[in-house]
mmCIF file of C-alpha atoms in Angstrom:
data_model
loop_
_atom_site.group_PDB
_atom_site.id
_atom_site.type_symbol
_atom_site.label_atom_id
_atom_site.label_comp_id
_atom_site.label_asym_id
_atom_site.label_seq_id
_atom_site.Cartn_x
_atom_site.Cartn_y
_atom_site.Cartn_z
ATOM 1 C CA MET D 165 -33.689 32.751 21.227
ATOM 2 C CA LYS D 166 -32.350 35.074 18.542
ATOM 3 C CA THR D 167 -32.152 32.401 15.811
ATOM 4 C CA GLU D 168 -35.771 31.423 16.406
ATOM 5 C CA ARG D 169 -36.841 35.085 16.314
ATOM 6 C CA LEU D 170 -34.983 35.766 13.053
ATOM 7 C CA LEU D 171 -36.531 32.757 11.352
ATOM 8 C CA ALA D 172 -40.018 33.634 12.609
ATOM 9 C CA MET D 173 -39.505 37.240 11.522
ATOM 10 C CA THR D 174 -38.523 36.152 8.014
ATOM 11 C CA VAL D 175 -41.581 33.912 7.712
ATOM 12 C CA LEU D 176 -43.820 36.712 9.036
ATOM 13 C CA LEU D 177 -42.529 39.274 6.527
ATOM 14 C CA LEU D 178 -42.925 36.775 3.695
ATOM 15 C CA ASN D 179 -46.511 36.066 4.704
ATOM 16 C CA ARG D 180 -47.705 39.542 5.683
ATOM 17 C CA GLY D 181 -45.544 41.859 3.640
ATOM 18 C CA ARG D 182 -44.476 45.280 4.900
ATOM 19 C CA MET D 183 -44.384 45.839 8.665
ATOM 20 C CA SER D 184 -43.082 48.764 10.693
ATOM 21 C CA ALA D 185 -40.296 48.415 13.247
ATOM 22 C CA LYS D 186 -42.810 49.198 15.993
ATOM 23 C CA GLU D 187 -45.165 46.444 14.818
ATOM 24 C CA LEU D 188 -42.321 43.933 14.711
ATOM 25 C CA ALA D 189 -41.095 45.020 18.139
ATOM 26 C CA GLU D 190 -44.567 44.510 19.598
ATOM 27 C CA ARG D 191 -45.001 41.169 17.841
ATOM 28 C CA PHE D 192 -41.699 39.740 19.065
ATOM 29 C CA GLU D 193 -41.665 41.556 22.410
ATOM 30 C CA VAL D 194 -38.307 43.260 21.902
ATOM 31 C CA SER D 195 -37.185 46.867 21.518
ATOM 32 C CA VAL D 196 -37.244 48.816 18.246
ATOM 33 C CA LYS D 197 -33.430 48.984 18.409
ATOM 34 C CA THR D 198 -33.317 45.188 18.501
ATOM 35 C CA ILE D 199 -35.519 45.030 15.383
ATOM 36 C CA TYR D 200 -33.091 47.264 13.478
ATOM 37 C CA ARG D 201 -30.183 45.023 14.549
ATOM 38 C CA ASP D 202 -32.163 41.959 13.459
ATOM 39 C CA MET D 203 -32.817 43.494 10.029
ATOM 40 C CA GLU D 204 -29.079 44.094 9.609
ATOM 41 C CA THR D 205 -28.409 40.469 10.569
ATOM 42 C CA LEU D 206 -30.938 39.210 8.012
ATOM 43 C CA GLY D 207 -29.377 41.404 5.338
ATOM 44 C CA ARG D 208 -25.892 40.045 6.071
ATOM 45 C CA ALA D 209 -27.331 36.528 5.808
ATOM 46 C CA GLY D 210 -28.417 37.236 2.230
ATOM 47 C CA ILE D 211 -32.125 37.834 2.823
ATOM 48 C CA PRO D 212 -33.189 40.841 0.683
ATOM 49 C CA VAL D 213 -34.814 43.036 3.321
ATOM 50 C CA MET D 214 -35.833 46.521 2.176
ATOM 51 C CA ALA D 215 -36.316 49.480 4.528
ATOM 52 C CA LEU D 216 -38.933 51.963 3.301
ATOM 53 C CA GLN D 217 -39.296 55.469 4.742
ATOM 54 C CA GLY D 218 -42.422 57.538 5.343
ATOM 55 C CA ALA D 219 -45.706 57.203 7.205
ATOM 56 C CA SER D 220 -46.501 53.912 5.488
ATOM 57 C CA GLY D 221 -42.909 52.718 5.553
ATOM 58 C CA GLY D 222 -41.364 49.762 7.283
ATOM 59 C CA PHE D 223 -39.507 46.588 6.399
ATOM 60 C CA GLU D 224 -40.402 44.120 3.695
ATOM 61 C CA ILE D 225 -38.734 41.311 1.779
ATOM 62 C CA MET D 226 -38.365 41.672 -1.985
ATOM 63 C CA ASP D 227 -41.000 40.033 -4.183
ATOM 64 C CA ARG D 228 -40.380 36.495 -5.421
ATOM 65 C CA TYR D 229 -38.029 35.723 -2.539
ATOM 66 C CA THR D 230 -38.805 32.388 -0.913
ATOM 67 C CA LEU D 231 -37.335 30.804 2.180
ATOM 68 C CA ASP D 232 -35.457 27.785 0.878
ATOM 69 C CA ARG D 233 -35.068 25.013 3.377
ATOM 70 C CA HIS D 234 -31.642 24.324 1.850
ATOM 71 C CA MET D 235 -30.387 27.517 3.496
ATOM 72 C CA MET D 236 -29.953 25.226 6.495
ATOM 73 C CA THR D 237 -28.565 21.707 6.553
ATOM 74 C CA PRO D 238 -30.681 18.900 8.049
ATOM 75 C CA GLU D 239 -28.296 18.874 11.022
ATOM 76 C CA GLU D 240 -28.871 22.604 11.609
ATOM 77 C CA ILE D 241 -32.632 22.144 11.355
ATOM 78 C CA GLY D 242 -32.385 19.231 13.789
ATOM 79 C CA SER D 243 -30.448 21.354 16.280
ATOM 80 C CA LEU D 244 -33.064 24.113 16.111
ATOM 81 C CA LEU D 245 -35.819 21.521 16.466
ATOM 82 C CA SER D 246 -34.204 20.138 19.624
ATOM 83 C CA ALA D 247 -33.995 23.589 21.217
ATOM 84 C CA VAL D 248 -37.568 24.514 20.313
ATOM 85 C CA LYS D 249 -38.875 21.142 21.551
ATOM 86 C CA GLY D 250 -37.179 21.810 24.889
ATOM 87 C CA ALA D 251 -38.885 25.189 25.130
ATOM 88 C CA SER D 252 -42.204 23.620 24.104
ATOM 89 C CA ARG D 253 -41.983 21.042 26.902
ATOM 90 C CA ALA D 254 -41.267 23.710 29.506
ATOM 91 C CA ILE D 255 -43.627 26.457 28.322
ATOM 92 C CA GLN D 256 -47.241 25.769 27.445
ATOM 93 C CA ASP D 257 -47.415 28.011 24.385
ATOM 94 C CA ARG D 258 -48.993 27.231 21.017
ATOM 95 C CA THR D 259 -46.279 29.244 19.276
ATOM 96 C CA TYR D 260 -43.600 26.717 20.207
ATOM 97 C CA ASP D 261 -45.825 23.765 19.307
ATOM 98 C CA ASP D 262 -46.439 25.216 15.837
ATOM 99 C CA LEU D 263 -42.738 25.881 15.355
ATOM 100 C CA VAL D 264 -41.900 22.278 16.304
ATOM 101 C CA GLN D 265 -44.261 21.015 13.605
ATOM 102 C CA LYS D 266 -42.680 23.317 11.001
ATOM 103 C CA PHE D 267 -39.183 22.067 11.765
ATOM 104 C CA LYS D 268 -40.382 18.463 11.729
ATOM 105 C CA ALA D 269 -41.896 19.007 8.287
ATOM 106 C CA LEU D 270 -38.615 20.446 7.012
ATOM 107 C CA LEU D 271 -36.690 17.429 8.277
ATOM 108 C CA GLN D 272 -39.165 14.904 6.933
ATOM 109 C CA SER D 273 -38.931 16.475 3.484
ATOM 110 C CA GLU D 274 -35.224 15.679 3.389
ATOM 111 C CA GLU D 275 -34.626 12.231 1.942
ATOM 112 C CA GLY D 276 -32.806 9.977 4.376
ATOM 113 C CA HIS D 277 -33.229 12.338 7.313
ATOM 114 C CA THR D 278 -35.687 11.722 10.113
ATOM 115 C CA GLU D 279 -36.488 13.778 13.173
ATOM 116 C CA THR D 280 -34.402 11.639 15.514
ATOM 117 C CA LYS D 281 -31.498 11.440 13.084
ATOM 118 C CA GLY D 282 -30.969 15.188 13.283
ATOM 119 C CA GLU D 283 -31.596 15.365 17.037
ATOM 120 C CA THR D 284 -28.192 14.571 18.501
ATOM 121 C CA VAL D 285 -28.545 17.118 21.312
ATOM 122 C CA ILE D 286 -31.600 17.211 23.573
ATOM 123 C CA PHE D 287 -32.661 20.297 25.537
ATOM 124 C CA ASP D 288 -34.884 19.922 28.579
ATOM 125 C CA PHE D 289 -35.712 23.237 30.245
ATOM 126 C CA GLN D 290 -38.087 21.824 32.869
ATOM 127 C CA PRO D 291 -36.847 22.480 36.437
ATOM 128 C CA TRP D 292 -36.090 19.456 38.604
ATOM 129 C CA GLY D 293 -38.995 18.286 40.739
ATOM 130 C CA GLN D 294 -41.413 21.122 39.887
ATOM 131 C CA GLY D 295 -43.286 19.623 36.931
ATOM 132 C CA SER D 296 -46.667 21.142 36.157
ATOM 133 C CA THR D 297 -46.288 23.917 38.758
ATOM 134 C CA ALA D 298 -43.314 25.406 36.927
ATOM 135 C CA ARG D 299 -45.042 25.052 33.550
ATOM 136 C CA GLN D 300 -48.112 26.877 34.869
ATOM 137 C CA LYS D 301 -45.970 29.734 36.176
ATOM 138 C CA LEU D 302 -44.091 29.969 32.880
ATOM 139 C CA ALA D 303 -47.349 30.000 30.916
ATOM 140 C CA LEU D 304 -48.768 32.796 33.090
ATOM 141 C CA LEU D 305 -45.607 34.857 32.772
ATOM 142 C CA ARG D 306 -45.530 34.343 29.003
ATOM 143 C CA GLN D 307 -49.100 35.625 28.890
ATOM 144 C CA ALA D 308 -48.173 38.632 31.037
ATOM 145 C CA ILE D 309 -45.239 39.459 28.754
ATOM 146 C CA ARG D 310 -47.295 39.059 25.599
ATOM 147 C CA GLU D 311 -50.262 41.101 26.878
ATOM 148 C CA ARG D 312 -48.104 43.561 28.869
ATOM 149 C CA ARG D 313 -50.037 42.950 32.049
ATOM 150 C CA LEU D 314 -48.781 43.522 35.552
ATOM 151 C CA ALA D 315 -48.061 40.492 37.707
ATOM 152 C CA GLY D 316 -48.392 40.237 41.470
ATOM 153 C CA LEU D 317 -45.835 38.089 43.288
ATOM 154 C CA ILE D 318 -45.440 36.734 46.787
ATOM 155 C CA TYR D 319 -41.683 36.249 46.721
ATOM 156 C CA VAL D 320 -39.417 34.520 49.255
ATOM 157 C CA ARG D 321 -36.500 36.698 50.350
ATOM 158 C CA GLN D 322 -33.065 35.308 51.178
ATOM 159 C CA ASP D 323 -33.841 35.581 54.901
ATOM 160 C CA GLY D 324 -36.885 33.312 54.430
ATOM 161 C CA SER D 325 -39.539 36.014 54.789
ATOM 162 C CA ASP D 326 -42.242 36.719 52.201
ATOM 163 C CA GLU D 327 -42.685 40.008 50.410
ATOM 164 C CA SER D 328 -45.244 41.282 47.933
ATOM 165 C CA ARG D 329 -44.025 42.634 44.595
ATOM 166 C CA THR D 330 -45.854 44.166 41.646
ATOM 167 C CA VAL D 331 -43.822 43.770 38.478
ATOM 168 C CA GLU D 332 -43.870 44.505 34.752
ATOM 169 C CA PRO D 333 -42.689 41.204 33.205
ATOM 170 C CA THR D 334 -40.183 41.658 30.383
ATOM 171 C CA ALA D 335 -38.499 38.326 29.625
ATOM 172 C CA LEU D 336 -38.005 34.760 30.817
ATOM 173 C CA VAL D 337 -34.433 33.565 31.242
ATOM 174 C CA MET D 338 -33.046 30.047 31.565
ATOM 175 C CA LYS D 339 -29.643 30.247 33.268
ATOM 176 C CA GLY D 340 -27.731 27.320 34.729
ATOM 177 C CA GLY D 341 -30.804 25.093 34.660
ATOM 178 C CA VAL D 342 -32.876 27.651 36.576
ATOM 179 C CA TRP D 343 -35.718 29.822 35.266
ATOM 180 C CA TYR D 344 -35.707 33.547 36.063
ATOM 181 C CA LEU D 345 -38.060 36.402 35.272
ATOM 182 C CA GLN D 346 -36.685 39.759 34.208
ATOM 183 C CA ALA D 347 -39.159 42.449 35.216
ATOM 184 C CA PHE D 348 -39.444 46.085 36.223
ATOM 185 C CA CYS D 349 -40.272 46.125 39.936
ATOM 186 C CA ARG D 350 -42.714 48.846 40.965
ATOM 187 C CA GLU D 351 -41.523 48.704 44.604
ATOM 188 C CA ARG D 352 -37.812 49.036 43.719
ATOM 189 C CA ASN D 353 -38.393 51.315 40.700
ATOM 190 C CA ASP D 354 -35.823 49.356 38.704
ATOM 191 C CA PHE D 355 -35.346 46.152 36.734
ATOM 192 C CA ARG D 356 -34.839 42.996 38.789
ATOM 193 C CA THR D 357 -34.485 39.267 38.166
ATOM 194 C CA PHE D 358 -36.753 36.911 40.111
ATOM 195 C CA ARG D 359 -36.170 33.197 40.507
ATOM 196 C CA LEU D 360 -39.209 31.179 39.446
ATOM 197 C CA SER D 361 -38.895 28.636 42.276
ATOM 198 C CA ARG D 362 -39.103 31.413 44.896
ATOM 199 C CA MET D 363 -42.448 32.711 43.632
ATOM 200 C CA GLN D 364 -44.889 31.376 46.216
ATOM 201 C CA GLU D 365 -47.855 33.062 44.555
ATOM 202 C CA LEU D 366 -48.230 34.464 41.061
ATOM 203 C CA ASN D 367 -51.253 36.369 39.761
ATOM 204 C CA LEU D 368 -51.899 38.255 36.550
ATOM 205 C CA LEU D 369 -53.447 41.673 37.138
ATOM 206 C CA ALA D 370 -55.863 43.500 34.858
ATOM 207 C CA GLU D 371 -53.713 46.635 34.664
ATOM 208 C CA THR D 372 -51.426 46.929 31.639
ATOM 209 C CA PHE D 373 -48.127 48.793 31.279
ATOM 210 C CA GLU D 374 -46.032 50.554 28.653
ATOM 211 C CA LEU D 375 -42.937 48.629 27.604
ATOM 212 C CA ARG D 376 -39.714 50.092 29.041
ATOM 213 C CA GLU D 377 -36.216 49.843 27.598
ATOM 214 C CA ALA D 378 -34.861 46.857 29.519
ATOM 215 C CA PRO D 379 -31.191 45.914 30.021
ATOM 216 C CA ARG D 380 -29.993 43.507 27.344
ATOM 217 C CA LEU D 381 -29.975 40.006 28.779
ATOM 218 C CA ASP D 382 -27.330 38.692 26.391
ATOM 219 C CA SER D 383 -24.807 41.130 27.916
ATOM 220 C CA TYR D 384 -26.075 40.940 31.499
ATOM 221 C CA GLU D 385 -23.319 40.345 34.081
ATOM 222 C CA TRP D 386 -24.871 37.257 35.646
ATOM 223 C CA ASN D 387 -21.758 36.266 37.578
ATOM 224 C CA LYS D 388 -21.483 39.717 39.145
ATOM 225 C CA SER D 389 -25.170 39.712 40.015
ATOM 226 C CA TRP D 390 -24.969 36.176 41.395
ATOM 227 C CA SER D 391 -21.951 36.821 43.618
ATOM 228 C CA GLY D 392 -22.685 40.372 44.616
ATOM 229 C CA GLY D 393 -20.772 40.415 47.907
ATOM 230 C CA GLU D 394 -17.094 40.746 48.691
ATOM 231 C CA GLU D 395 -14.942 37.702 47.957
ATOM 232 C CA THR D 396 -12.793 35.967 50.574
ATOM 233 C CA ALA D 397 -9.738 33.737 50.157
ATOM 234 C CA VAL D 398 -10.827 30.206 51.114
ATOM 235 C CA ARG D 399 -8.904 26.926 51.470
ATOM 236 C CA LEU D 400 -10.784 23.626 51.749
ATOM 237 C CA VAL D 401 -9.689 19.989 52.060
ATOM 238 C CA PHE D 402 -11.919 17.213 50.694
ATOM 239 C CA ARG D 403 -11.934 13.443 51.016
ATOM 240 C CA ALA D 404 -11.590 11.465 47.777
ATOM 241 C CA GLU D 405 -15.278 10.460 47.889
ATOM 242 C CA ALA D 406 -16.304 14.068 47.178
ATOM 243 C CA ARG D 407 -14.590 14.141 43.792
ATOM 244 C CA TYR D 408 -17.720 13.329 41.761
ATOM 245 C CA ARG D 409 -19.332 16.641 42.789
ATOM 246 C CA PHE D 410 -16.366 18.949 42.175
ATOM 247 C CA GLY D 411 -17.370 19.819 38.646
ATOM 248 C CA ASP D 412 -20.678 21.231 39.897
ATOM 249 C CA THR D 413 -19.064 23.666 42.327
ATOM 250 C CA PHE D 414 -15.407 24.409 41.592
ATOM 251 C CA PHE D 415 -13.171 25.146 38.616
ATOM 252 C CA PRO D 416 -10.326 22.726 37.702
ATOM 253 C CA GLU D 417 -7.667 25.377 38.358
ATOM 254 C CA GLN D 418 -8.903 25.664 41.969
ATOM 255 C CA ILE D 419 -8.393 21.948 42.678
ATOM 256 C CA THR D 420 -5.119 20.263 43.715
ATOM 257 C CA ALA D 421 -4.844 16.489 44.218
ATOM 258 C CA HIS D 422 -3.177 15.151 47.380
ATOM 259 C CA PRO D 423 -1.030 11.978 47.480
ATOM 260 C CA ASP D 424 -3.492 10.350 49.906
ATOM 261 C CA GLY D 425 -6.299 10.622 47.325
ATOM 262 C CA GLY D 426 -7.888 13.696 48.822
ATOM 263 C CA PHE D 427 -8.125 17.149 47.273
ATOM 264 C CA GLN D 428 -7.471 20.742 48.224
ATOM 265 C CA VAL D 429 -9.579 23.581 46.847
ATOM 266 C CA GLU D 430 -8.211 27.106 47.049
ATOM 267 C CA GLY D 431 -9.748 30.251 45.621
ATOM 268 C CA SER D 432 -11.754 33.402 46.251
ATOM 269 C CA PHE D 433 -15.447 32.944 47.021
ATOM 270 C CA THR D 434 -18.360 35.025 48.233
ATOM 271 C CA VAL D 435 -18.992 33.578 51.688
ATOM 272 C CA ASP D 436 -22.763 33.821 51.984
ATOM 273 C CA GLU D 437 -25.729 31.596 52.835
ATOM 274 C CA TRP D 438 -25.472 29.764 49.534
ATOM 275 C CA PHE D 439 -21.759 28.988 49.954
ATOM 276 C CA CYS D 440 -22.189 27.813 53.549
ATOM 277 C CA GLY D 441 -25.054 25.600 52.413
ATOM 278 C CA VAL D 442 -22.855 24.049 49.721
ATOM 279 C CA LEU D 443 -20.129 23.237 52.251
ATOM 280 C CA LEU D 444 -22.621 21.723 54.690
ATOM 281 C CA SER D 445 -24.033 19.569 51.889
ATOM 282 C CA TYR D 446 -20.669 17.778 51.686
ATOM 283 C CA GLY D 447 -21.093 16.610 55.290
ATOM 284 C CA ASP D 448 -17.926 15.045 56.715
ATOM 285 C CA LEU D 449 -16.230 14.987 53.309
ATOM 286 C CA VAL D 450 -14.889 18.540 53.690
ATOM 287 C CA ARG D 451 -12.932 20.565 56.240
ATOM 288 C CA VAL D 452 -12.428 24.333 56.127
ATOM 289 C CA GLU D 453 -8.773 25.220 56.678
ATOM 290 C CA HIS D 454 -9.039 28.953 55.975
ATOM 291 C CA PRO D 455 -10.349 31.409 56.999
ATOM 292 C CA PRO D 456 -10.852 30.516 60.680
ATOM 293 C CA ALA D 457 -14.100 32.511 60.818
ATOM 294 C CA LEU D 458 -15.650 30.333 58.102
ATOM 295 C CA ALA D 459 -14.460 27.154 59.814
ATOM 296 C CA GLU D 460 -16.076 28.330 63.047
ATOM 297 C CA GLU D 461 -19.315 29.221 61.243
ATOM 298 C CA ILE D 462 -19.594 25.767 59.624
ATOM 299 C CA LYS D 463 -18.789 24.107 62.960
ATOM 300 C CA SER D 464 -21.429 26.204 64.739
ATOM 301 C CA ARG D 465 -24.082 25.323 62.162
ATOM 302 C CA ALA D 466 -23.237 21.632 62.370
ATOM 303 C CA GLU D 467 -23.518 21.755 66.165
ATOM 304 C CA ARG D 468 -26.928 23.403 65.923
ATOM 305 C CA ILE D 469 -28.076 20.614 63.608
ATOM 306 C CA VAL D 470 -26.910 18.014 66.137
ATOM 307 C CA ARG D 471 -28.778 19.798 68.954
ATOM 308 C CA VAL D 472 -32.011 19.710 66.946
ATOM 309 C CA TYR D 473 -31.870 15.912 66.828
ATOM 310 C CA GLU D 474 -30.534 15.406 70.353
ATOM 311 C CA SER D 475 -33.094 17.635 72.045
ATOM 312 C CA GLY D 476 -36.055 16.516 69.971
ATOM 313 C CA ASN D 477 -37.249 20.129 70.089
ATOM 314 C CA PHE D 478 -37.173 21.654 66.633
ATOM 315 C CA SER D 479 -37.827 25.178 67.954
ATOM 316 C CA GLU D 480 -34.627 25.075 69.998
ATOM 317 C CA SER D 481 -31.678 26.856 68.352
#
């Protein structure tokens, strides 16, 4: 997180003194361009950062400057603490544990403010049902990013087959409650995002790599990447009992209430495996009205499910 990086960068410069942009980039695992943007942000925030030219140049904070905890309110410190605690629970990394303790100390030093008093929002980045397995993967990937070591993956493709990938891990991303790895893929010769839950095997390799200029994740077009395919006009009718799940799948402007208590959903969607799976998960609470091809596909899949149970032969399609 940028706020966490800026605070850690300020503390580091106060403790160590002058550091070059390259050293800071390596320390915080970002590009040199990002470091220059961060220095501008710190300057606008009132922190007296000086840029010195020459072979021994770099960035440093003016003498006698101290980081006053009153630059942030107890509520702001509590919000940062909540976010860092969430990261600490998900990722086994001493850095986050140390940062949690620092924020706790800042809160405890404020009279009348306790840790829980400032923690009105709780972040939990641990994936559902994966527990220690996900934490182990995250810890390995954090190590790979920090040490710039290649990682070997056995990754599950969308068609269910396995494929081997060798990647240069760049960053971990939490998006929509799901962890992803941004990495340069040696097989595809380009940057890719890999879903953590689809990594069947993960191994750190001895070989190291030179850091490449990666696409900025804060401006990454996730929705475009997620959808990918061509969108189709779809019209669905739902029973009233399905209402509790609407917010997880559809936007309010796509939903129209019917007098009988049911609902109609109309919009443009990418009709792929994921979308068909979502519709099937509603069981008999949904009917596809348009397009006919989608209605036939859902019907065909439902019939195949019935045949599996009627025949007793799971290999039969």
